[in-house]
Amino acid sequence: MVPFVMGFRDFQVGVVRGDEESKDPFQVMLNQHSYEEDFHWHWFLEDLQTLGFDPTLPMTDAVRYLWSDDLRVNRSIPTRLAAICSRAQPYVTFTVVESIEAISIRLFDICRKILSMGGSELKFFGETHWRAENTHTSHSMGPEMENSCKAIILSPQNRALALEYVDDMFALFIEWCDELLRFAKKFGRDFPSTVTEVAGDSRKLSHDGVLAWEQQSKVTRMHAQVEEAVKVEQSAAA
């Protein structure tokens, strides 16, 4: 989760936080939201220490681990969010942020309930973060700002676009959860050994080997596309 959590912090500061003098109610709420999110990554790092996921290792091993294929989706999400929102109108960014907010409230509700069964007291994965997510901008800035947003009438095209982004965010975070689940099943709970194994696999890669793998993958995809095209033609002929 490290690439996502730290990258999401940069997304909040560098993209979500906009013109501080803006009168657009969406941007005003986004700015406030970005400040409220500012400390959450500290909770995450504290939890890693509490859980014992804080090994000492060479910097190059840390880089190999964080940029491994096992964490590809985690790394990509902040960049994909920035690509959507960097030049978007505030209502689009607001749609994206609030969609993620809805996902996170549900996620951390599950986490805190698991922790209530016993175990370490955590902040990011526990009650502290869940309560913070439940009292974010749209809930805490009062009815006046909320009513200002509700009074904005989006065109049918803009409303349709916003709904598409809602669906896109949920699909994106399903990808994220699937990757985390694969990672957990693959490596289990022994984090230091996990880092060592992932870094070791990375060191074994050669330039020629990577090129050969990429070429083979490309050929496999081409074969699959040809087979799919043949099936479509056969179906049409029938």
JSON list of C-alpha atoms in Angstrom, two decimals:
[
{"chain": "A", "resi": 1, "resn": "MET", "atom": "CA", "xyz": [0.00, 0.00, 0.00]},
{"chain": "A", "resi": 2, "resn": "VAL", "atom": "CA", "xyz": [2.98, 2.33, 0.45]},
{"chain": "A", "resi": 3, "resn": "PRO", "atom": "CA", "xyz": [3.09, 3.63, -3.16]},
{"chain": "A", "resi": 4, "resn": "PHE", "atom": "CA", "xyz": [-0.62, 4.37, -3.14]},
{"chain": "A", "resi": 5, "resn": "VAL", "atom": "CA", "xyz": [-0.82, 6.01, 0.30]},
{"chain": "A", "resi": 6, "resn": "MET", "atom": "CA", "xyz": [2.19, 8.26, -0.26]},
{"chain": "A", "resi": 7, "resn": "GLY", "atom": "CA", "xyz": [1.24, 9.01, -3.86]},
{"chain": "A", "resi": 8, "resn": "PHE", "atom": "CA", "xyz": [-2.31, 9.87, -2.78]},
{"chain": "A", "resi": 9, "resn": "ARG", "atom": "CA", "xyz": [-0.89, 12.44, -0.40]},
{"chain": "A", "resi": 10, "resn": "ASP", "atom": "CA", "xyz": [0.94, 14.09, -3.32]},
{"chain": "A", "resi": 11, "resn": "PHE", "atom": "CA", "xyz": [-2.25, 13.95, -5.39]},
{"chain": "A", "resi": 12, "resn": "GLN", "atom": "CA", "xyz": [-4.16, 15.79, -2.65]},
{"chain": "A", "resi": 13, "resn": "VAL", "atom": "CA", "xyz": [-1.51, 18.50, -2.27]},
{"chain": "A", "resi": 14, "resn": "GLY", "atom": "CA", "xyz": [-0.51, 18.92, -5.90]},
{"chain": "A", "resi": 15, "resn": "VAL", "atom": "CA", "xyz": [-3.78, 18.37, -7.76]},
{"chain": "A", "resi": 16, "resn": "VAL", "atom": "CA", "xyz": [-6.83, 18.49, -5.49]},
{"chain": "A", "resi": 17, "resn": "ARG", "atom": "CA", "xyz": [-5.68, 21.62, -3.67]},
{"chain": "A", "resi": 18, "resn": "GLY", "atom": "CA", "xyz": [-6.29, 24.49, -6.07]},
{"chain": "A", "resi": 19, "resn": "ASP", "atom": "CA", "xyz": [-6.81, 28.24, -6.04]},
{"chain": "A", "resi": 20, "resn": "GLU", "atom": "CA", "xyz": [-7.13, 29.30, -2.40]},
{"chain": "A", "resi": 21, "resn": "GLU", "atom": "CA", "xyz": [-9.09, 32.39, -3.49]},
{"chain": "A", "resi": 22, "resn": "SER", "atom": "CA", "xyz": [-11.59, 30.42, -5.56]},
{"chain": "A", "resi": 23, "resn": "LYS", "atom": "CA", "xyz": [-15.30, 31.11, -4.97]},
{"chain": "A", "resi": 24, "resn": "ASP", "atom": "CA", "xyz": [-16.33, 27.87, -6.65]},
{"chain": "A", "resi": 25, "resn": "PRO", "atom": "CA", "xyz": [-18.00, 25.88, -3.83]},
{"chain": "A", "resi": 26, "resn": "PHE", "atom": "CA", "xyz": [-16.58, 22.62, -5.15]},
{"chain": "A", "resi": 27, "resn": "GLN", "atom": "CA", "xyz": [-13.03, 24.00, -5.11]},
{"chain": "A", "resi": 28, "resn": "VAL", "atom": "CA", "xyz": [-13.51, 25.48, -1.64]},
{"chain": "A", "resi": 29, "resn": "MET", "atom": "CA", "xyz": [-14.52, 22.05, -0.35]},
{"chain": "A", "resi": 30, "resn": "LEU", "atom": "CA", "xyz": [-11.69, 20.35, -2.22]},
{"chain": "A", "resi": 31, "resn": "ASN", "atom": "CA", "xyz": [-9.13, 22.69, -0.68]},
{"chain": "A", "resi": 32, "resn": "GLN", "atom": "CA", "xyz": [-10.46, 22.00, 2.81]},
{"chain": "A", "resi": 33, "resn": "HIS", "atom": "CA", "xyz": [-10.50, 18.27, 2.10]},
{"chain": "A", "resi": 34, "resn": "SER", "atom": "CA", "xyz": [-6.85, 18.32, 0.99]},
{"chain": "A", "resi": 35, "resn": "TYR", "atom": "CA", "xyz": [-5.79, 19.89, 4.27]},
{"chain": "A", "resi": 36, "resn": "GLU", "atom": "CA", "xyz": [-7.81, 17.37, 6.28]},
{"chain": "A", "resi": 37, "resn": "GLU", "atom": "CA", "xyz": [-6.03, 14.54, 4.42]},
{"chain": "A", "resi": 38, "resn": "ASP", "atom": "CA", "xyz": [-2.58, 15.97, 5.10]},
{"chain": "A", "resi": 39, "resn": "PHE", "atom": "CA", "xyz": [-1.77, 13.95, 8.21]},
{"chain": "A", "resi": 40, "resn": "HIS", "atom": "CA", "xyz": [-3.26, 10.56, 7.31]},
{"chain": "A", "resi": 41, "resn": "TRP", "atom": "CA", "xyz": [-0.02, 9.23, 5.83]},
{"chain": "A", "resi": 42, "resn": "HIS", "atom": "CA", "xyz": [1.67, 9.75, 9.20]},
{"chain": "A", "resi": 43, "resn": "TRP", "atom": "CA", "xyz": [-0.89, 7.38, 10.75]},
{"chain": "A", "resi": 44, "resn": "PHE", "atom": "CA", "xyz": [-0.07, 4.86, 8.04]},
{"chain": "A", "resi": 45, "resn": "LEU", "atom": "CA", "xyz": [3.66, 4.94, 8.81]},
{"chain": "A", "resi": 46, "resn": "GLU", "atom": "CA", "xyz": [2.95, 4.66, 12.54]},
{"chain": "A", "resi": 47, "resn": "ASP", "atom": "CA", "xyz": [0.83, 1.58, 11.89]},
{"chain": "A", "resi": 48, "resn": "LEU", "atom": "CA", "xyz": [3.60, -0.02, 9.84]},
{"chain": "A", "resi": 49, "resn": "GLN", "atom": "CA", "xyz": [5.94, 0.40, 12.81]},
{"chain": "A", "resi": 50, "resn": "THR", "atom": "CA", "xyz": [3.34, -0.94, 15.24]},
{"chain": "A", "resi": 51, "resn": "LEU", "atom": "CA", "xyz": [2.80, -4.02, 13.07]},
{"chain": "A", "resi": 52, "resn": "GLY", "atom": "CA", "xyz": [6.52, -4.65, 12.75]},
{"chain": "A", "resi": 53, "resn": "PHE", "atom": "CA", "xyz": [6.56, -3.92, 9.02]},
{"chain": "A", "resi": 54, "resn": "ASP", "atom": "CA", "xyz": [9.60, -1.68, 9.28]},
{"chain": "A", "resi": 55, "resn": "PRO", "atom": "CA", "xyz": [12.67, -3.69, 8.25]},
{"chain": "A", "resi": 56, "resn": "THR", "atom": "CA", "xyz": [16.13, -2.24, 7.73]},
{"chain": "A", "resi": 57, "resn": "LEU", "atom": "CA", "xyz": [17.34, -2.92, 4.19]},
{"chain": "A", "resi": 58, "resn": "PRO", "atom": "CA", "xyz": [19.48, -1.38, 1.44]},
{"chain": "A", "resi": 59, "resn": "MET", "atom": "CA", "xyz": [17.82, 1.48, -0.42]},
{"chain": "A", "resi": 60, "resn": "THR", "atom": "CA", "xyz": [18.16, -0.38, -3.73]},
{"chain": "A", "resi": 61, "resn": "ASP", "atom": "CA", "xyz": [16.20, -3.32, -2.27]},
{"chain": "A", "resi": 62, "resn": "ALA", "atom": "CA", "xyz": [13.49, -0.91, -1.09]},
{"chain": "A", "resi": 63, "resn": "VAL", "atom": "CA", "xyz": [13.27, 0.55, -4.61]},
{"chain": "A", "resi": 64, "resn": "ARG", "atom": "CA", "xyz": [13.10, -2.91, -6.20]},
{"chain": "A", "resi": 65, "resn": "TYR", "atom": "CA", "xyz": [10.32, -3.85, -3.78]},
{"chain": "A", "resi": 66, "resn": "LEU", "atom": "CA", "xyz": [8.23, -0.67, -4.21]},
{"chain": "A", "resi": 67, "resn": "TRP", "atom": "CA", "xyz": [8.56, -0.75, -8.01]},
{"chain": "A", "resi": 68, "resn": "SER", "atom": "CA", "xyz": [7.94, -4.48, -8.39]},
{"chain": "A", "resi": 69, "resn": "ASP", "atom": "CA", "xyz": [5.19, -5.87, -10.65]},
{"chain": "A", "resi": 70, "resn": "ASP", "atom": "CA", "xyz": [3.36, -7.00, -7.52]},
{"chain": "A", "resi": 71, "resn": "LEU", "atom": "CA", "xyz": [2.60, -3.34, -6.69]},
{"chain": "A", "resi": 72, "resn": "ARG", "atom": "CA", "xyz": [1.92, -2.05, -10.20]},
{"chain": "A", "resi": 73, "resn": "VAL", "atom": "CA", "xyz": [-1.70, -0.99, -9.53]},
{"chain": "A", "resi": 74, "resn": "ASN", "atom": "CA", "xyz": [-0.78, 0.64, -6.21]},
{"chain": "A", "resi": 75, "resn": "ARG", "atom": "CA", "xyz": [1.84, 2.75, -7.96]},
{"chain": "A", "resi": 76, "resn": "SER", "atom": "CA", "xyz": [-0.37, 3.67, -10.89]},
{"chain": "A", "resi": 77, "resn": "ILE", "atom": "CA", "xyz": [-3.47, 4.93, -9.06]},
{"chain": "A", "resi": 78, "resn": "PRO", "atom": "CA", "xyz": [-2.14, 8.38, -7.97]},
{"chain": "A", "resi": 79, "resn": "THR", "atom": "CA", "xyz": [-0.86, 8.99, -11.52]},
{"chain": "A", "resi": 80, "resn": "ARG", "atom": "CA", "xyz": [-4.16, 7.91, -13.04]},
{"chain": "A", "resi": 81, "resn": "LEU", "atom": "CA", "xyz": [-6.07, 10.17, -10.66]},
{"chain": "A", "resi": 82, "resn": "ALA", "atom": "CA", "xyz": [-3.79, 13.09, -11.51]},
{"chain": "A", "resi": 83, "resn": "ALA", "atom": "CA", "xyz": [-4.31, 12.47, -15.23]},
{"chain": "A", "resi": 84, "resn": "ILE", "atom": "CA", "xyz": [-8.06, 12.79, -14.74]},
{"chain": "A", "resi": 85, "resn": "CYS", "atom": "CA", "xyz": [-8.08, 15.78, -12.42]},
{"chain": "A", "resi": 86, "resn": "SER", "atom": "CA", "xyz": [-5.06, 17.93, -13.25]},
{"chain": "A", "resi": 87, "resn": "ARG", "atom": "CA", "xyz": [-6.92, 20.02, -15.85]},
{"chain": "A", "resi": 88, "resn": "ALA", "atom": "CA", "xyz": [-10.49, 19.10, -14.92]},
{"chain": "A", "resi": 89, "resn": "GLN", "atom": "CA", "xyz": [-13.21, 21.41, -13.71]},
{"chain": "A", "resi": 90, "resn": "PRO", "atom": "CA", "xyz": [-13.68, 21.38, -9.92]},
{"chain": "A", "resi": 91, "resn": "TYR", "atom": "CA", "xyz": [-16.93, 19.40, -10.15]},
{"chain": "A", "resi": 92, "resn": "VAL", "atom": "CA", "xyz": [-15.04, 16.53, -11.83]},
{"chain": "A", "resi": 93, "resn": "THR", "atom": "CA", "xyz": [-12.31, 16.47, -9.18]},
{"chain": "A", "resi": 94, "resn": "PHE", "atom": "CA", "xyz": [-14.98, 16.69, -6.49]},
{"chain": "A", "resi": 95, "resn": "THR", "atom": "CA", "xyz": [-16.74, 13.68, -8.03]},
{"chain": "A", "resi": 96, "resn": "VAL", "atom": "CA", "xyz": [-13.50, 11.69, -8.04]},
{"chain": "A", "resi": 97, "resn": "VAL", "atom": "CA", "xyz": [-12.57, 12.64, -4.47]},
{"chain": "A", "resi": 98, "resn": "GLU", "atom": "CA", "xyz": [-16.02, 11.96, -3.03]},
{"chain": "A", "resi": 99, "resn": "SER", "atom": "CA", "xyz": [-16.17, 8.59, -4.80]},
{"chain": "A", "resi": 100, "resn": "ILE", "atom": "CA", "xyz": [-12.86, 7.63, -3.19]},
{"chain": "A", "resi": 101, "resn": "GLU", "atom": "CA", "xyz": [-14.20, 8.94, 0.10]},
{"chain": "A", "resi": 102, "resn": "ALA", "atom": "CA", "xyz": [-17.22, 6.63, -0.10]},
{"chain": "A", "resi": 103, "resn": "ILE", "atom": "CA", "xyz": [-14.92, 3.68, -0.81]},
{"chain": "A", "resi": 104, "resn": "SER", "atom": "CA", "xyz": [-12.55, 4.54, 2.03]},
{"chain": "A", "resi": 105, "resn": "ILE", "atom": "CA", "xyz": [-15.35, 4.90, 4.60]},
{"chain": "A", "resi": 106, "resn": "ARG", "atom": "CA", "xyz": [-16.52, 1.38, 3.80]},
{"chain": "A", "resi": 107, "resn": "LEU", "atom": "CA", "xyz": [-12.98, 0.00, 3.72]},
{"chain": "A", "resi": 108, "resn": "PHE", "atom": "CA", "xyz": [-11.91, 1.46, 7.05]},
{"chain": "A", "resi": 109, "resn": "ASP", "atom": "CA", "xyz": [-15.19, 0.46, 8.64]},
{"chain": "A", "resi": 110, "resn": "ILE", "atom": "CA", "xyz": [-14.28, -3.15, 7.81]},
{"chain": "A", "resi": 111, "resn": "CYS", "atom": "CA", "xyz": [-10.72, -2.65, 9.09]},
{"chain": "A", "resi": 112, "resn": "ARG", "atom": "CA", "xyz": [-11.82, -1.21, 12.43]},
{"chain": "A", "resi": 113, "resn": "LYS", "atom": "CA", "xyz": [-14.31, -4.03, 12.95]},
{"chain": "A", "resi": 114, "resn": "ILE", "atom": "CA", "xyz": [-11.57, -6.58, 12.35]},
{"chain": "A", "resi": 115, "resn": "LEU", "atom": "CA", "xyz": [-9.31, -4.76, 14.83]},
{"chain": "A", "resi": 116, "resn": "SER", "atom": "CA", "xyz": [-12.11, -4.75, 17.41]},
{"chain": "A", "resi": 117, "resn": "MET", "atom": "CA", "xyz": [-11.77, -8.55, 17.56]},
{"chain": "A", "resi": 118, "resn": "GLY", "atom": "CA", "xyz": [-8.31, -8.13, 19.10]},
{"chain": "A", "resi": 119, "resn": "GLY", "atom": "CA", "xyz": [-4.79, -7.18, 18.11]},
{"chain": "A", "resi": 120, "resn": "SER", "atom": "CA", "xyz": [-2.69, -4.04, 17.97]},
{"chain": "A", "resi": 121, "resn": "GLU", "atom": "CA", "xyz": [-4.23, -0.60, 18.37]},
{"chain": "A", "resi": 122, "resn": "LEU", "atom": "CA", "xyz": [-3.85, 1.13, 15.01]},
{"chain": "A", "resi": 123, "resn": "LYS", "atom": "CA", "xyz": [-4.66, 4.63, 13.74]},
{"chain": "A", "resi": 124, "resn": "PHE", "atom": "CA", "xyz": [-4.70, 4.43, 9.93]},
{"chain": "A", "resi": 125, "resn": "PHE", "atom": "CA", "xyz": [-6.49, 1.08, 9.90]},
{"chain": "A", "resi": 126, "resn": "GLY", "atom": "CA", "xyz": [-8.50, 1.72, 13.03]},
{"chain": "A", "resi": 127, "resn": "GLU", "atom": "CA", "xyz": [-11.10, 3.95, 14.62]},
{"chain": "A", "resi": 128, "resn": "THR", "atom": "CA", "xyz": [-9.04, 7.15, 14.27]},
{"chain": "A", "resi": 129, "resn": "HIS", "atom": "CA", "xyz": [-8.96, 7.09, 10.47]},
{"chain": "A", "resi": 130, "resn": "TRP", "atom": "CA", "xyz": [-12.54, 5.85, 10.11]},
{"chain": "A", "resi": 131, "resn": "ARG", "atom": "CA", "xyz": [-13.84, 8.75, 12.21]},
{"chain": "A", "resi": 132, "resn": "ALA", "atom": "CA", "xyz": [-11.74, 11.22, 10.22]},
{"chain": "A", "resi": 133, "resn": "GLU", "atom": "CA", "xyz": [-13.15, 9.93, 6.93]},
{"chain": "A", "resi": 134, "resn": "ASN", "atom": "CA", "xyz": [-16.69, 10.21, 8.30]},
{"chain": "A", "resi": 135, "resn": "THR", "atom": "CA", "xyz": [-16.25, 13.85, 9.25]},
{"chain": "A", "resi": 136, "resn": "HIS", "atom": "CA", "xyz": [-14.64, 15.16, 6.07]},
{"chain": "A", "resi": 137, "resn": "THR", "atom": "CA", "xyz": [-15.58, 18.31, 4.19]},
{"chain": "A", "resi": 138, "resn": "SER", "atom": "CA", "xyz": [-19.00, 17.37, 2.87]},
{"chain": "A", "resi": 139, "resn": "HIS", "atom": "CA", "xyz": [-20.09, 16.50, 6.42]},
{"chain": "A", "resi": 140, "resn": "SER", "atom": "CA", "xyz": [-18.21, 19.11, 8.43]},
{"chain": "A", "resi": 141, "resn": "MET", "atom": "CA", "xyz": [-18.49, 22.44, 6.57]},
{"chain": "A", "resi": 142, "resn": "GLY", "atom": "CA", "xyz": [-22.14, 22.91, 7.41]},
{"chain": "A", "resi": 143, "resn": "PRO", "atom": "CA", "xyz": [-25.41, 23.07, 5.49]},
{"chain": "A", "resi": 144, "resn": "GLU", "atom": "CA", "xyz": [-24.63, 26.39, 3.74]},
{"chain": "A", "resi": 145, "resn": "MET", "atom": "CA", "xyz": [-21.76, 24.99, 1.67]},
{"chain": "A", "resi": 146, "resn": "GLU", "atom": "CA", "xyz": [-23.58, 21.73, 1.06]},
{"chain": "A", "resi": 147, "resn": "ASN", "atom": "CA", "xyz": [-26.63, 23.61, -0.18]},
{"chain": "A", "resi": 148, "resn": "SER", "atom": "CA", "xyz": [-24.44, 25.75, -2.45]},
{"chain": "A", "resi": 149, "resn": "CYS", "atom": "CA", "xyz": [-23.17, 22.59, -4.13]},
{"chain": "A", "resi": 150, "resn": "LYS", "atom": "CA", "xyz": [-26.63, 21.10, -4.42]},
{"chain": "A", "resi": 151, "resn": "ALA", "atom": "CA", "xyz": [-27.87, 24.30, -6.05]},
{"chain": "A", "resi": 152, "resn": "ILE", "atom": "CA", "xyz": [-25.41, 23.88, -8.94]},
{"chain": "A", "resi": 153, "resn": "ILE", "atom": "CA", "xyz": [-27.19, 22.36, -11.91]},
{"chain": "A", "resi": 154, "resn": "LEU", "atom": "CA", "xyz": [-24.95, 20.31, -14.17]},
{"chain": "A", "resi": 155, "resn": "SER", "atom": "CA", "xyz": [-25.75, 19.96, -17.84]},
{"chain": "A", "resi": 156, "resn": "PRO", "atom": "CA", "xyz": [-26.92, 16.49, -18.90]},
{"chain": "A", "resi": 157, "resn": "GLN", "atom": "CA", "xyz": [-23.52, 15.93, -20.52]},
{"chain": "A", "resi": 158, "resn": "ASN", "atom": "CA", "xyz": [-21.58, 16.97, -17.40]},
{"chain": "A", "resi": 159, "resn": "ARG", "atom": "CA", "xyz": [-23.82, 14.89, -15.16]},
{"chain": "A", "resi": 160, "resn": "ALA", "atom": "CA", "xyz": [-23.31, 11.85, -17.37]},
{"chain": "A", "resi": 161, "resn": "LEU", "atom": "CA", "xyz": [-19.54, 12.43, -17.28]},
{"chain": "A", "resi": 162, "resn": "ALA", "atom": "CA", "xyz": [-19.56, 12.70, -13.49]},
{"chain": "A", "resi": 163, "resn": "LEU", "atom": "CA", "xyz": [-21.46, 9.40, -13.21]},
{"chain": "A", "resi": 164, "resn": "GLU", "atom": "CA", "xyz": [-18.91, 7.76, -15.49]},
{"chain": "A", "resi": 165, "resn": "TYR", "atom": "CA", "xyz": [-16.13, 8.88, -13.16]},
{"chain": "A", "resi": 166, "resn": "VAL", "atom": "CA", "xyz": [-17.98, 7.41, -10.18]},
{"chain": "A", "resi": 167, "resn": "ASP", "atom": "CA", "xyz": [-18.10, 4.04, -11.94]},
{"chain": "A", "resi": 168, "resn": "ASP", "atom": "CA", "xyz": [-14.44, 4.41, -13.00]},
{"chain": "A", "resi": 169, "resn": "MET", "atom": "CA", "xyz": [-13.32, 5.04, -9.42]},
{"chain": "A", "resi": 170, "resn": "PHE", "atom": "CA", "xyz": [-15.08, 1.97, -8.06]},
{"chain": "A", "resi": 171, "resn": "ALA", "atom": "CA", "xyz": [-13.63, -0.15, -10.88]},
{"chain": "A", "resi": 172, "resn": "LEU", "atom": "CA", "xyz": [-10.15, 1.28, -10.20]},
{"chain": "A", "resi": 173, "resn": "PHE", "atom": "CA", "xyz": [-10.28, 0.47, -6.52]},
{"chain": "A", "resi": 174, "resn": "ILE", "atom": "CA", "xyz": [-11.55, -3.02, -7.21]},
{"chain": "A", "resi": 175, "resn": "GLU", "atom": "CA", "xyz": [-8.30, -3.43, -9.15]},
{"chain": "A", "resi": 176, "resn": "TRP", "atom": "CA", "xyz": [-6.44, -2.09, -6.12]},
{"chain": "A", "resi": 177, "resn": "CYS", "atom": "CA", "xyz": [-8.14, -4.47, -3.67]},
{"chain": "A", "resi": 178, "resn": "ASP", "atom": "CA", "xyz": [-7.58, -7.42, -6.01]},
{"chain": "A", "resi": 179, "resn": "GLU", "atom": "CA", "xyz": [-3.87, -6.63, -6.17]},
{"chain": "A", "resi": 180, "resn": "LEU", "atom": "CA", "xyz": [-3.61, -6.35, -2.38]},
{"chain": "A", "resi": 181, "resn": "LEU", "atom": "CA", "xyz": [-5.38, -9.69, -2.00]},
{"chain": "A", "resi": 182, "resn": "ARG", "atom": "CA", "xyz": [-3.05, -11.36, -4.51]},
{"chain": "A", "resi": 183, "resn": "PHE", "atom": "CA", "xyz": [-0.08, -9.91, -2.65]},
{"chain": "A", "resi": 184, "resn": "ALA", "atom": "CA", "xyz": [-1.33, -11.15, 0.72]},
{"chain": "A", "resi": 185, "resn": "LYS", "atom": "CA", "xyz": [-1.99, -14.65, -0.61]},
{"chain": "A", "resi": 186, "resn": "LYS", "atom": "CA", "xyz": [1.38, -14.79, -2.33]},
{"chain": "A", "resi": 187, "resn": "PHE", "atom": "CA", "xyz": [3.58, -13.56, 0.52]},
{"chain": "A", "resi": 188, "resn": "GLY", "atom": "CA", "xyz": [1.61, -13.94, 3.75]},
{"chain": "A", "resi": 189, "resn": "ARG", "atom": "CA", "xyz": [2.51, -12.01, 6.91]},
{"chain": "A", "resi": 190, "resn": "ASP", "atom": "CA", "xyz": [6.33, -12.29, 6.96]},
{"chain": "A", "resi": 191, "resn": "PHE", "atom": "CA", "xyz": [7.09, -8.82, 5.65]},
{"chain": "A", "resi": 192, "resn": "PRO", "atom": "CA", "xyz": [10.92, -8.80, 5.91]},
{"chain": "A", "resi": 193, "resn": "SER", "atom": "CA", "xyz": [11.11, -12.08, 3.97]},
{"chain": "A", "resi": 194, "resn": "THR", "atom": "CA", "xyz": [8.65, -10.67, 1.43]},
{"chain": "A", "resi": 195, "resn": "VAL", "atom": "CA", "xyz": [10.86, -7.66, 0.72]},
{"chain": "A", "resi": 196, "resn": "THR", "atom": "CA", "xyz": [13.91, -9.88, 0.42]},
{"chain": "A", "resi": 197, "resn": "GLU", "atom": "CA", "xyz": [12.13, -12.25, -1.97]},
{"chain": "A", "resi": 198, "resn": "VAL", "atom": "CA", "xyz": [10.73, -9.51, -4.21]},
{"chain": "A", "resi": 199, "resn": "ALA", "atom": "CA", "xyz": [14.07, -7.67, -4.34]},
{"chain": "A", "resi": 200, "resn": "GLY", "atom": "CA", "xyz": [15.85, -10.95, -5.07]},
{"chain": "A", "resi": 201, "resn": "ASP", "atom": "CA", "xyz": [13.55, -11.74, -7.99]},
{"chain": "A", "resi": 202, "resn": "SER", "atom": "CA", "xyz": [14.20, -8.25, -9.35]},
{"chain": "A", "resi": 203, "resn": "ARG", "atom": "CA", "xyz": [17.98, -8.69, -9.19]},
{"chain": "A", "resi": 204, "resn": "LYS", "atom": "CA", "xyz": [17.71, -11.91, -11.21]},
{"chain": "A", "resi": 205, "resn": "LEU", "atom": "CA", "xyz": [16.19, -10.07, -14.17]},
{"chain": "A", "resi": 206, "resn": "SER", "atom": "CA", "xyz": [18.44, -9.32, -17.11]},
{"chain": "A", "resi": 207, "resn": "HIS", "atom": "CA", "xyz": [17.82, -6.80, -19.86]},
{"chain": "A", "resi": 208, "resn": "ASP", "atom": "CA", "xyz": [17.66, -9.53, -22.48]},
{"chain": "A", "resi": 209, "resn": "GLY", "atom": "CA", "xyz": [15.36, -11.59, -20.29]},
{"chain": "A", "resi": 210, "resn": "VAL", "atom": "CA", "xyz": [12.92, -8.71, -19.83]},
{"chain": "A", "resi": 211, "resn": "LEU", "atom": "CA", "xyz": [12.89, -8.00, -23.58]},
{"chain": "A", "resi": 212, "resn": "ALA", "atom": "CA", "xyz": [12.26, -11.68, -24.31]},
{"chain": "A", "resi": 213, "resn": "TRP", "atom": "CA", "xyz": [9.40, -11.77, -21.79]},
{"chain": "A", "resi": 214, "resn": "GLU", "atom": "CA", "xyz": [7.83, -8.60, -23.23]},
{"chain": "A", "resi": 215, "resn": "GLN", "atom": "CA", "xyz": [8.13, -9.97, -26.77]},
{"chain": "A", "resi": 216, "resn": "GLN", "atom": "CA", "xyz": [6.54, -13.26, -25.73]},
{"chain": "A", "resi": 217, "resn": "SER", "atom": "CA", "xyz": [3.72, -11.40, -24.00]},
{"chain": "A", "resi": 218, "resn": "LYS", "atom": "CA", "xyz": [3.16, -9.30, -27.13]},
{"chain": "A", "resi": 219, "resn": "VAL", "atom": "CA", "xyz": [3.00, -12.41, -29.32]},
{"chain": "A", "resi": 220, "resn": "THR", "atom": "CA", "xyz": [0.58, -14.07, -26.88]},
{"chain": "A", "resi": 221, "resn": "ARG", "atom": "CA", "xyz": [-1.70, -11.02, -26.95]},
{"chain": "A", "resi": 222, "resn": "MET", "atom": "CA", "xyz": [-1.59, -10.93, -30.76]},
{"chain": "A", "resi": 223, "resn": "HIS", "atom": "CA", "xyz": [-2.56, -14.60, -30.95]},
{"chain": "A", "resi": 224, "resn": "ALA", "atom": "CA", "xyz": [-5.44, -14.00, -28.55]},
{"chain": "A", "resi": 225, "resn": "GLN", "atom": "CA", "xyz": [-6.65, -11.04, -30.63]},
{"chain": "A", "resi": 226, "resn": "VAL", "atom": "CA", "xyz": [-6.51, -13.08, -33.83]},
{"chain": "A", "resi": 227, "resn": "GLU", "atom": "CA", "xyz": [-8.43, -15.95, -32.21]},
{"chain": "A", "resi": 228, "resn": "GLU", "atom": "CA", "xyz": [-11.06, -13.51, -30.94]},
{"chain": "A", "resi": 229, "resn": "ALA", "atom": "CA", "xyz": [-11.42, -11.94, -34.41]},
{"chain": "A", "resi": 230, "resn": "VAL", "atom": "CA", "xyz": [-11.87, -15.39, -35.99]},
{"chain": "A", "resi": 231, "resn": "LYS", "atom": "CA", "xyz": [-14.56, -16.26, -33.45]},
{"chain": "A", "resi": 232, "resn": "VAL", "atom": "CA", "xyz": [-16.41, -13.02, -34.22]},
{"chain": "A", "resi": 233, "resn": "GLU", "atom": "CA", "xyz": [-16.30, -13.72, -37.95]},
{"chain": "A", "resi": 234, "resn": "GLN", "atom": "CA", "xyz": [-17.48, -17.29, -37.47]},
{"chain": "A", "resi": 235, "resn": "SER", "atom": "CA", "xyz": [-20.32, -16.11, -35.26]},
{"chain": "A", "resi": 236, "resn": "ALA", "atom": "CA", "xyz": [-21.36, -13.49, -37.83]},
{"chain": "A", "resi": 237, "resn": "ALA", "atom": "CA", "xyz": [-21.26, -16.07, -40.64]},
{"chain": "A", "resi": 238, "resn": "ALA", "atom": "CA", "xyz": [-23.46, -18.45, -38.66]}
]
